[in-house]
GROMACS .gro file of C-alpha atoms in nm:
model
  433
    1MET     CA    1   0.738   2.977  -3.665
    2ARG     CA    2   0.380   2.990  -3.759
    3LYS     CA    3   0.418   2.812  -4.081
    4LEU     CA    4   0.579   2.520  -3.824
    5PHE     CA    5   0.281   2.519  -3.609
    6ARG     CA    6  -0.011   2.521  -3.877
    7PRO     CA    7   0.093   2.157  -3.944
    8ILE     CA    8   0.109   2.036  -3.565
    9ALA     CA    9  -0.193   2.150  -3.462
   10ALA     CA   10  -0.374   2.034  -3.787
   11VAL     CA   11  -0.223   1.664  -3.688
   12LEU     CA   12  -0.323   1.696  -3.353
   13VAL     CA   13  -0.664   1.825  -3.431
   14LEU     CA   14  -0.702   1.500  -3.681
   15ALA     CA   15  -0.557   1.266  -3.443
   16ALA     CA   16  -0.832   1.365  -3.158
   17GLY     CA   17  -1.102   1.322  -3.362
   18PRO     CA   18  -1.098   0.934  -3.409
   19LEU     CA   19  -0.970   0.881  -3.092
   20ALA     CA   20  -1.232   1.073  -2.904
   21LEU     CA   21  -1.526   0.870  -3.144
   22ASP     CA   22  -1.346   0.579  -3.070
   23ALA     CA   23  -1.358   0.670  -2.619
   24ARG     CA   24  -1.734   0.716  -2.712
   25GLN     CA   25  -1.806   0.416  -2.881
   26GLN     CA   26  -1.662   0.205  -2.603
   27ILE     CA   27  -1.880   0.330  -2.325
   28HIS     CA   28  -2.079   0.025  -2.231
   29ALA     CA   29  -2.455   0.062  -2.285
   30ILE     CA   30  -2.683  -0.163  -2.039
   31VAL     CA   31  -3.056  -0.165  -2.151
   32LEU     CA   32  -3.297  -0.242  -1.881
   33ASP     CA   33  -3.618  -0.365  -2.032
   34ASP     CA   34  -3.988  -0.423  -1.971
   35VAL     CA   35  -3.945  -0.337  -1.637
   36ARG     CA   36  -4.185  -0.120  -1.394
   37ILE     CA   37  -3.999   0.259  -1.312
   38ILE     CA   38  -4.081   0.443  -1.031
   39ASP     CA   39  -3.834   0.751  -1.064
   40GLY     CA   40  -3.816   0.828  -0.728
   41THR     CA   41  -3.974   1.212  -0.854
   42GLY     CA   42  -4.299   1.100  -0.680
   43ALA     CA   43  -4.466   1.051  -1.033
   44MET     CA   44  -4.676   0.741  -1.066
   45PRO     CA   45  -4.493   0.447  -1.193
   46ILE     CA   46  -4.417   0.379  -1.537
   47GLU     CA   47  -4.509   0.037  -1.649
   48HIS     CA   48  -4.352  -0.205  -1.900
   49GLY     CA   49  -4.071   0.083  -1.882
   50ARG     CA   50  -3.710   0.098  -2.006
   51VAL     CA   51  -3.380   0.244  -1.874
   52MET     CA   52  -3.097   0.301  -2.064
   53ILE     CA   53  -2.773   0.337  -1.908
   54GLU     CA   54  -2.430   0.416  -2.063
   55GLY     CA   55  -2.124   0.470  -1.857
   56GLU     CA   56  -2.219   0.616  -1.508
   57ARG     CA   57  -2.507   0.746  -1.606
   58VAL     CA   58  -2.850   0.724  -1.675
   59THR     CA   59  -2.943   0.851  -2.083
   60GLY     CA   60  -3.296   0.740  -2.098
   61VAL     CA   61  -3.570   0.653  -1.895
   62GLY     CA   62  -3.932   0.601  -2.015
   63PRO     CA   63  -4.192   0.366  -2.211
   64ALA     CA   64  -4.049   0.108  -2.376
   65ASP     CA   65  -4.115   0.256  -2.735
   66ALA     CA   66  -3.976   0.618  -2.626
   67VAL     CA   67  -3.658   0.516  -2.518
   68ALA     CA   68  -3.412   0.431  -2.830
   69VAL     CA   69  -3.161   0.134  -2.785
   70PRO     CA   70  -2.798   0.120  -2.946
   71ALA     CA   71  -2.696  -0.162  -3.159
   72ASN     CA   72  -2.434  -0.260  -2.939
   73ALA     CA   73  -2.608  -0.259  -2.582
   74GLU     CA   74  -2.643  -0.545  -2.326
   75ARG     CA   75  -3.030  -0.572  -2.280
   76VAL     CA   76  -3.134  -0.694  -1.919
   77ASP     CA   77  -3.498  -0.852  -1.910
   78LEU     CA   78  -3.653  -0.731  -1.622
   79ALA     CA   79  -4.034  -0.818  -1.660
   80GLY     CA   80  -4.218  -0.846  -1.327
   81ARG     CA   81  -3.954  -0.652  -1.162
   82THR     CA   82  -3.920  -0.258  -1.015
   83ILE     CA   83  -3.656  -0.047  -1.063
   84VAL     CA   84  -3.613   0.264  -0.791
   85PRO     CA   85  -3.357   0.479  -0.733
   86GLY     CA   86  -3.074   0.416  -0.477
   87LEU     CA   87  -3.193   0.430  -0.165
   88ILE     CA   88  -3.044   0.700   0.082
   89ASP     CA   89  -2.985   0.624   0.415
   90LEU     CA   90  -2.921   1.034   0.597
   91HIS     CA   91  -2.891   0.893   0.904
   92PHE     CA   92  -2.624   0.582   0.971
   93HIS     CA   93  -2.405   0.547   1.255
   94ILE     CA   94  -2.086   0.382   1.142
   95GLU     CA   95  -1.939   0.325   1.460
   96ASN     CA   96  -1.668   0.054   1.462
   97ASP     CA   97  -1.880  -0.136   1.201
   98PRO     CA   98  -1.771  -0.035   0.862
   99LYS     CA   99  -1.866  -0.381   0.696
  100LEU     CA  100  -2.260  -0.284   0.794
  101ALA     CA  101  -2.223   0.003   0.547
  102LEU     CA  102  -2.143  -0.288   0.292
  103ARG     CA  103  -2.428  -0.509   0.374
  104GLN     CA  104  -2.646  -0.198   0.391
  105LEU     CA  105  -2.499  -0.156   0.033
  106SER     CA  106  -2.679  -0.523  -0.072
  107HIS     CA  107  -2.986  -0.379   0.041
  108GLY     CA  108  -3.007  -0.114  -0.188
  109VAL     CA  109  -2.859   0.160   0.019
  110THR     CA  110  -2.649   0.337  -0.211
  111ALA     CA  111  -2.564   0.642  -0.040
  112PHE     CA  112  -2.546   0.753   0.310
  113ARG     CA  113  -2.479   1.040   0.530
  114ASP     CA  114  -2.330   0.969   0.860
  115PRO     CA  115  -2.455   1.267   1.114
  116GLY     CA  116  -2.190   1.308   1.335
  117GLN     CA  117  -1.866   1.086   1.381
  118TRP     CA  118  -1.450   1.185   1.357
  119ASP     CA  119  -1.330   1.102   1.059
  120GLU     CA  120  -1.104   0.875   1.132
  121LYS     CA  121  -1.400   0.621   1.161
  122PHE     CA  122  -1.420   0.601   0.782
  123VAL     CA  123  -1.078   0.507   0.699
  124GLU     CA  124  -1.145   0.150   0.723
  125LEU     CA  125  -1.432   0.158   0.509
  126ARG     CA  126  -1.304   0.361   0.255
  127ARG     CA  127  -1.026   0.087   0.235
  128MET     CA  128  -1.249  -0.203   0.202
  129ILE     CA  129  -1.429   0.014  -0.098
  130SER     CA  130  -1.099   0.104  -0.253
  131ALA     CA  131  -0.960  -0.311  -0.214
  132ASP     CA  132  -1.248  -0.414  -0.366
  133GLY     CA  133  -1.260  -0.166  -0.659
  134LEU     CA  134  -1.654  -0.061  -0.543
  135PRO     CA  135  -1.831   0.229  -0.669
  136GLY     CA  136  -2.020   0.263  -0.370
  137PRO     CA  137  -2.187   0.355  -0.118
  138ARG     CA  138  -2.141   0.741  -0.156
  139ILE     CA  139  -2.045   0.819   0.193
  140PHE     CA  140  -2.145   1.189   0.332
  141THR     CA  141  -2.019   1.308   0.678
  142ALA     CA  142  -2.028   1.570   0.910
  143GLY     CA  143  -1.753   1.555   1.123
  144PRO     CA  144  -1.827   1.514   1.506
  145HIS     CA  145  -2.122   1.622   1.695
  146ILE     CA  146  -2.116   2.037   1.773
  147ASP     CA  147  -2.247   2.003   2.141
  148GLY     CA  148  -2.217   2.177   2.495
  149GLU     CA  149  -2.055   2.116   2.783
  150HIS     CA  150  -2.122   1.745   2.941
  151PRO     CA  151  -2.222   1.608   2.618
  152ALA     CA  152  -2.431   1.347   2.530
  153TYR     CA  153  -2.177   1.147   2.327
  154PRO     CA  154  -1.851   1.219   2.442
  155ALA     CA  155  -1.640   1.023   2.203
  156ASP     CA  156  -1.834   1.141   1.909
  157SER     CA  157  -1.877   1.522   1.973
  158VAL     CA  158  -1.690   1.812   1.955
  159VAL     CA  159  -1.721   2.103   2.302
  160ALA     CA  160  -1.811   2.425   2.221
  161ARG     CA  161  -1.835   2.680   2.538
  162ASP     CA  162  -1.976   2.973   2.337
  163ALA     CA  163  -2.068   3.065   2.005
  164ASP     CA  164  -1.695   3.147   1.896
  165GLU     CA  165  -1.573   2.790   1.984
  166ALA     CA  166  -1.927   2.665   1.810
  167ARG     CA  167  -1.810   2.874   1.514
  168ARG     CA  168  -1.463   2.772   1.535
  169GLU     CA  169  -1.526   2.356   1.518
  170ALA     CA  170  -1.785   2.411   1.278
  171GLU     CA  171  -1.524   2.605   1.046
  172ILE     CA  172  -1.288   2.270   1.098
  173ASN     CA  173  -1.561   2.013   1.020
  174VAL     CA  174  -1.605   2.199   0.727
  175ARG     CA  175  -1.221   2.253   0.618
  176ASN     CA  176  -1.224   1.847   0.645
  177GLY     CA  177  -1.468   1.765   0.443
  178ALA     CA  178  -1.772   1.757   0.640
  179SER     CA  179  -2.076   1.784   0.369
  180ALA     CA  180  -2.326   1.872   0.702
  181LEU     CA  181  -2.305   1.993   1.002
  182LYS     CA  182  -2.518   1.863   1.287
  183ILE     CA  183  -2.569   2.055   1.629
  184TYR     CA  184  -2.622   1.828   1.930
  185PHE     CA  185  -2.917   1.972   2.219
  186ARG     CA  186  -2.652   2.084   2.478
  187LEU     CA  187  -2.526   2.351   2.270
  188PRO     CA  188  -2.722   2.685   2.338
  189PHE     CA  189  -2.896   2.893   2.114
  190ALA     CA  190  -2.657   3.158   2.054
  191SER     CA  191  -2.373   2.895   1.933
  192ALA     CA  192  -2.638   2.683   1.733
  193LYS     CA  193  -2.691   3.007   1.556
  194ALA     CA  194  -2.319   3.047   1.484
  195VAL     CA  195  -2.333   2.682   1.306
  196ILE     CA  196  -2.608   2.772   1.141
  197ASP     CA  197  -2.429   3.069   1.003
  198VAL     CA  198  -2.093   2.849   0.908
  199CYS     CA  199  -2.298   2.617   0.737
  200ASN     CA  200  -2.495   2.934   0.543
  201ALA     CA  201  -2.177   3.070   0.402
  202HIS     CA  202  -2.025   2.728   0.285
  203HIS     CA  203  -2.349   2.628   0.133
  204ILE     CA  204  -2.380   2.328   0.360
  205PRO     CA  205  -2.697   2.191   0.553
  206CYS     CA  206  -2.723   2.227   0.921
  207THR     CA  207  -2.936   1.951   1.090
  208ALA     CA  208  -2.981   1.895   1.468
  209HIS     CA  209  -3.091   1.668   1.719
  210LEU     CA  210  -3.238   1.929   1.950
  211GLU     CA  211  -3.483   1.773   2.179
  212ILE     CA  212  -3.424   2.023   2.502
  213LEU     CA  213  -3.406   2.321   2.246
  214ASP     CA  214  -3.716   2.456   2.094
  215ALA     CA  215  -3.714   2.331   1.780
  216ARG     CA  216  -3.979   2.653   1.661
  217GLU     CA  217  -3.693   2.882   1.722
  218LEU     CA  218  -3.389   2.700   1.563
  219ILE     CA  219  -3.589   2.643   1.220
  220ALA     CA  220  -3.714   3.023   1.225
  221ALA     CA  221  -3.339   3.129   1.292
  222GLY     CA  222  -3.248   2.900   0.987
  223LEU     CA  223  -3.160   2.581   1.082
  224HIS     CA  224  -3.228   2.345   0.788
  225GLY     CA  225  -3.312   2.004   0.910
  226ILE     CA  226  -3.403   1.814   1.214
  227GLU     CA  227  -3.310   1.457   1.292
  228HIS     CA  228  -3.522   1.202   1.520
  229ILE     CA  229  -3.903   1.319   1.563
  230THR     CA  230  -3.774   1.334   1.906
  231SER     CA  231  -3.671   1.670   1.828
  232PHE     CA  232  -3.985   1.812   1.841
  233GLY     CA  233  -4.105   1.673   2.196
  234THR     CA  234  -4.032   2.061   2.428
  235SER     CA  235  -4.240   2.219   2.086
  236ILE     CA  236  -4.567   2.025   2.108
  237VAL     CA  237  -4.598   2.056   2.476
  238PRO     CA  238  -4.702   2.346   2.718
  239ARG     CA  239  -4.367   2.568   2.862
  240ASN     CA  240  -4.385   2.436   3.210
  241GLN     CA  241  -4.354   2.077   3.129
  242ALA     CA  242  -4.102   2.108   2.838
  243GLU     CA  243  -3.875   2.309   3.118
  244ALA     CA  244  -3.921   2.045   3.364
  245TYR     CA  245  -3.784   1.824   3.086
  246ARG     CA  246  -3.539   1.982   2.979
  247GLN     CA  247  -3.403   2.033   3.320
  248ALA     CA  248  -3.418   1.709   3.401
  249VAL     CA  249  -3.189   1.588   3.103
  250LEU     CA  250  -2.999   1.908   3.180
  251ALA     CA  251  -2.903   1.688   3.489
  252ASP     CA  252  -2.913   1.357   3.375
  253ASN     CA  253  -2.838   1.272   2.952
  254ASP     CA  254  -3.005   0.922   3.029
  255ALA     CA  255  -3.322   1.114   3.149
  256ARG     CA  256  -3.409   1.119   2.781
  257ARG     CA  257  -3.473   0.727   2.746
  258ASP     CA  258  -3.845   0.744   2.966
  259GLY     CA  259  -3.863   1.107   2.958
  260ARG     CA  260  -3.950   1.146   2.543
  261TYR     CA  261  -4.183   0.834   2.587
  262LYS     CA  262  -4.359   1.043   2.862
  263VAL     CA  263  -4.365   1.398   2.686
  264PHE     CA  264  -4.482   1.231   2.336
  265ALA     CA  265  -4.767   0.995   2.569
  266SER     CA  266  -4.917   1.360   2.696
  267ALA     CA  267  -4.871   1.602   2.389
  268ASN     CA  268  -5.146   1.748   2.203
  269LEU     CA  269  -5.090   1.757   1.834
  270ASP     CA  270  -5.363   1.999   1.787
  271GLY     CA  271  -5.293   2.199   2.093
  272PRO     CA  272  -5.158   2.590   2.030
  273GLU     CA  273  -4.775   2.463   2.079
  274ALA     CA  274  -4.807   2.204   1.841
  275ARG     CA  275  -4.994   2.486   1.555
  276ALA     CA  276  -4.705   2.691   1.638
  277LEU     CA  277  -4.502   2.457   1.500
  278TYR     CA  278  -4.676   2.363   1.205
  279ALA     CA  279  -4.677   2.741   1.138
  280VAL     CA  280  -4.297   2.745   1.150
  281LEU     CA  281  -4.303   2.438   0.930
  282ARG     CA  282  -4.520   2.582   0.656
  283GLU     CA  283  -4.267   2.892   0.633
  284ARG     CA  284  -3.939   2.734   0.634
  285ARG     CA  285  -4.010   2.393   0.500
  286PRO     CA  286  -3.745   2.239   0.696
  287TRP     CA  287  -3.606   1.830   0.597
  288VAL     CA  288  -3.736   1.628   0.889
  289ASP     CA  289  -3.552   1.296   0.944
  290ALA     CA  290  -3.792   1.093   1.176
  291THR     CA  291  -3.580   0.813   1.196
  292LEU     CA  292  -3.877   0.625   1.375
  293ALA     CA  293  -3.731   0.272   1.406
  294VAL     CA  294  -3.495   0.348   1.617
  295PHE     CA  295  -3.796   0.442   1.896
  296GLU     CA  296  -4.077   0.199   1.775
  297ARG     CA  297  -4.186   0.048   2.057
  298ARG     CA  298  -4.449  -0.221   2.128
  299VAL     CA  299  -4.678  -0.342   2.441
  300ASP     CA  300  -4.689  -0.716   2.334
  301GLN     CA  301  -4.253  -0.740   2.272
  302PRO     CA  302  -4.135  -0.445   2.497
  303GLU     CA  303  -3.781  -0.395   2.549
  304GLU     CA  304  -3.575  -0.532   2.754
  305GLY     CA  305  -3.526  -0.344   3.131
  306THR     CA  306  -3.853  -0.135   3.044
  307LYS     CA  307  -4.052  -0.090   3.368
  308PRO     CA  308  -4.375  -0.253   3.359
  309GLU     CA  309  -4.555   0.121   3.413
  310MET     CA  310  -4.367   0.185   3.087
  311VAL     CA  311  -4.467  -0.051   2.852
  312SER     CA  312  -4.826   0.156   2.750
  313VAL     CA  313  -4.647   0.504   2.806
  314MET     CA  314  -4.363   0.429   2.533
  315ALA     CA  315  -4.592   0.271   2.302
  316ALA     CA  316  -4.867   0.555   2.297
  317GLY     CA  317  -4.530   0.788   2.283
  318PHE     CA  318  -4.439   0.618   2.004
  319ALA     CA  319  -4.775   0.638   1.862
  320ASN     CA  320  -4.810   0.987   1.891
  321MET     CA  321  -4.417   0.978   1.720
  322LYS     CA  322  -4.569   0.814   1.397
  323GLN     CA  323  -4.850   1.061   1.387
  324LEU     CA  324  -4.636   1.394   1.407
  325THR     CA  325  -4.415   1.267   1.168
  326ARG     CA  326  -4.719   1.251   0.910
  327ARG     CA  327  -4.834   1.574   1.046
  328ALA     CA  328  -4.518   1.699   1.008
  329GLY     CA  329  -4.550   1.637   0.663
  330LEU     CA  330  -4.866   1.763   0.586
  331GLU     CA  331  -4.750   2.091   0.727
  332GLY     CA  332  -4.488   2.105   0.507
  333ALA     CA  333  -4.200   1.956   0.640
  334ARG     CA  334  -3.930   1.757   0.355
  335LEU     CA  335  -3.968   1.394   0.493
  336VAL     CA  336  -3.690   1.198   0.415
  337MET     CA  337  -3.533   0.876   0.597
  338GLY     CA  338  -3.269   0.780   0.821
  339GLY     CA  339  -3.240   0.392   0.943
  340HIS     CA  340  -3.026   0.509   1.256
  341SER     CA  341  -2.793   0.163   1.175
  342THR     CA  342  -2.905  -0.058   1.478
  343VAL     CA  343  -3.339  -0.084   1.591
  344PRO     CA  344  -3.522  -0.264   1.786
  345PHE     CA  345  -3.719  -0.467   1.515
  346ALA     CA  346  -3.512  -0.500   1.242
  347GLY     CA  347  -3.227  -0.734   1.136
  348ARG     CA  348  -2.891  -0.673   1.072
  349GLY     CA  349  -2.859  -0.372   0.746
  350GLU     CA  350  -3.191  -0.387   0.766
  351ALA     CA  351  -3.265  -0.082   0.909
  352PRO     CA  352  -3.369   0.117   0.642
  353TRP     CA  353  -3.624  -0.098   0.508
  354ARG     CA  354  -3.825  -0.089   0.892
  355GLU     CA  355  -3.782   0.273   0.860
  356LEU     CA  356  -3.998   0.264   0.517
  357GLU     CA  357  -4.230   0.056   0.663
  358LEU     CA  358  -4.300   0.276   0.966
  359LEU     CA  359  -4.284   0.567   0.749
  360VAL     CA  360  -4.581   0.428   0.551
  361ASP     CA  361  -4.745   0.296   0.888
  362SER     CA  362  -4.761   0.651   0.977
  363GLY     CA  363  -4.981   0.757   0.674
  364LEU     CA  364  -4.739   0.815   0.414
  365THR     CA  365  -4.796   0.618   0.095
  366PRO     CA  366  -4.565   0.359  -0.022
  367LEU     CA  367  -4.483   0.621  -0.331
  368GLU     CA  368  -4.436   0.912  -0.042
  369ALA     CA  369  -4.188   0.689   0.150
  370ILE     CA  370  -4.002   0.580  -0.137
  371THR     CA  371  -3.957   0.982  -0.229
  372ALA     CA  372  -3.848   1.049   0.096
  373ALA     CA  373  -3.570   0.783   0.046
  374THR     CA  374  -3.465   0.920  -0.283
  375SER     CA  375  -3.524   1.264  -0.489
  376THR     CA  376  -3.605   1.404  -0.144
  377ALA     CA  377  -3.334   1.262   0.015
  378ALA     CA  378  -3.088   1.421  -0.227
  379GLY     CA  379  -3.253   1.788  -0.191
  380PHE     CA  380  -3.170   1.756   0.196
  381LEU     CA  381  -2.737   1.657   0.065
  382TYR     CA  382  -2.767   1.928  -0.198
  383ARG     CA  383  -2.722   1.650  -0.447
  384SER     CA  384  -3.044   1.679  -0.591
  385ASP     CA  385  -2.834   1.719  -0.994
  386GLU     CA  386  -2.639   1.372  -0.928
  387ILE     CA  387  -2.837   1.126  -0.737
  388GLY     CA  388  -3.221   1.036  -0.614
  389SER     CA  389  -3.403   0.986  -0.893
  390LEU     CA  390  -3.412   0.846  -1.250
  391ARG     CA  391  -3.363   1.076  -1.482
  392PRO     CA  392  -3.127   1.153  -1.775
  393GLY     CA  393  -2.776   1.312  -1.661
  394LEU     CA  394  -2.783   1.173  -1.335
  395LYS     CA  395  -2.562   0.879  -1.211
  396ALA     CA  396  -2.727   0.537  -1.262
  397ASP     CA  397  -2.757   0.426  -0.898
  398LEU     CA  398  -3.075   0.238  -0.860
  399VAL     CA  399  -3.203  -0.125  -0.694
  400VAL     CA  400  -3.432  -0.402  -0.861
  401VAL     CA  401  -3.687  -0.543  -0.665
  402ARG     CA  402  -3.946  -0.821  -0.705
  403GLY     CA  403  -4.337  -0.670  -0.729
  404ASP     CA  404  -4.422  -0.336  -0.654
  405PRO     CA  405  -4.338  -0.132  -0.363
  406SER     CA  406  -4.550   0.127  -0.507
  407HIS     CA  407  -4.898  -0.074  -0.359
  408ASP     CA  408  -4.640  -0.263  -0.062
  409ILE     CA  409  -4.386  -0.118   0.098
  410SER     CA  410  -4.258  -0.440   0.208
  411VAL     CA  411  -4.170  -0.513  -0.175
  412ILE     CA  412  -3.890  -0.321  -0.092
  413ARG     CA  413  -3.671  -0.616   0.118
  414THR     CA  414  -3.693  -0.800  -0.232
  415VAL     CA  415  -3.390  -0.688  -0.335
  416GLU     CA  416  -3.245  -0.893  -0.670
  417ARG     CA  417  -2.936  -0.623  -0.821
  418VAL     CA  418  -2.846  -0.296  -0.688
  419MET     CA  419  -2.657  -0.100  -0.934
  420VAL     CA  420  -2.425   0.226  -0.839
  421ASP     CA  421  -2.230   0.473  -1.091
  422GLY     CA  422  -2.392   0.192  -1.386
  423ARG     CA  423  -2.217  -0.088  -1.246
  424TRP     CA  424  -2.350  -0.413  -1.035
  425ILE     CA  425  -2.258  -0.483  -0.673
  426ASP     CA  426  -2.221  -0.799  -0.620
  427ILE     CA  427  -2.481  -0.847  -0.345
  428ALA     CA  428  -2.458  -1.197  -0.252
  429ARG     CA  429  -2.104  -1.127  -0.100
  430TYR     CA  430  -2.208  -0.830   0.089
  431ARG     CA  431  -2.477  -0.963   0.235
  432THR     CA  432  -2.264  -1.208   0.428
  433TYR     CA  433  -2.124  -0.878   0.622
   0.00000   0.00000   0.00000
């Protein structure tokens, strides 16, 4: 029997060799040439650079004379353009609008996380992606919010009445494919800690909309991320003021709408409470997804229905929200980008662009804002080895814009091309969505 098997094995080896070689030769190579490269790591741009893509992955990045080009490669001249990694929106609400995700894809958002929604809401989007043969956007989900009794958003939440229920709901979300979990602000501390423990056990991030929970305590207890800069409100004002706000919101969820602006307008960002927060940020380095665009308020364009006496309070509160965002980053928090889907001063699908502009308005450099939306965001997804930067071995997700967004962040609005998994997206089609 041995004499029979040896020749067969030899034939199989000989056959496999040429087939494997042919498969490698058939991998499509694309060279993006003479282009400014912002790689997403925070490094300075590479001028007159070259990006090599083979199949789904980046295989070369650097100055043009340092990246070899295969003879069969397709060359794309991008003189005067800039390449950045695909943008990652970490706070995208799909609601009942799956087309919005594809419109944002045409604007350069190649991955998103919905921080709290039932899995059924993504069925239609996944169907559309499959029907069109699209390689993206990459979808990350968290399952429904885990909230306490009288939840802020009942339709998007599960209610946990104690720590055991919180733990059980967290495990269910993980079993259903959640790549992160989100705590909502009515969940008591012990229950929130139970959710954090489940996340640690499964090595996924736990994020939270806190608002009436003390962010200092939850971050010290192991919370990985914060959704909304307003989640720090009760951590930056005196305890009696924080408790008054907390009781108002416990009595009526809608008390937040004006109340959060009052809290921030009166906050002393150099006061003892704020300094205690900064100490926790330095120690724990949580991710912070400020979602500034959804809270933007302007004196000259007040939101419809705003009480006259609240117009200036809201503008002052928002100014402090921006200041705290920058201060949090300086104190060690890892800032990321979340668009929040629909915001007051951005068109359809443009919330991520507005969020980047507001991060720069808050004091970040354009390069820091781009890093927040790319490599730092990938870190919050625990996917730094897959997406978020332009380096060999990572997925070829990228955006081509006109001009130089490292000097003017608004250039991010001039998207000409979008690539996911090494494949160009028909952006003209999806901009009609």
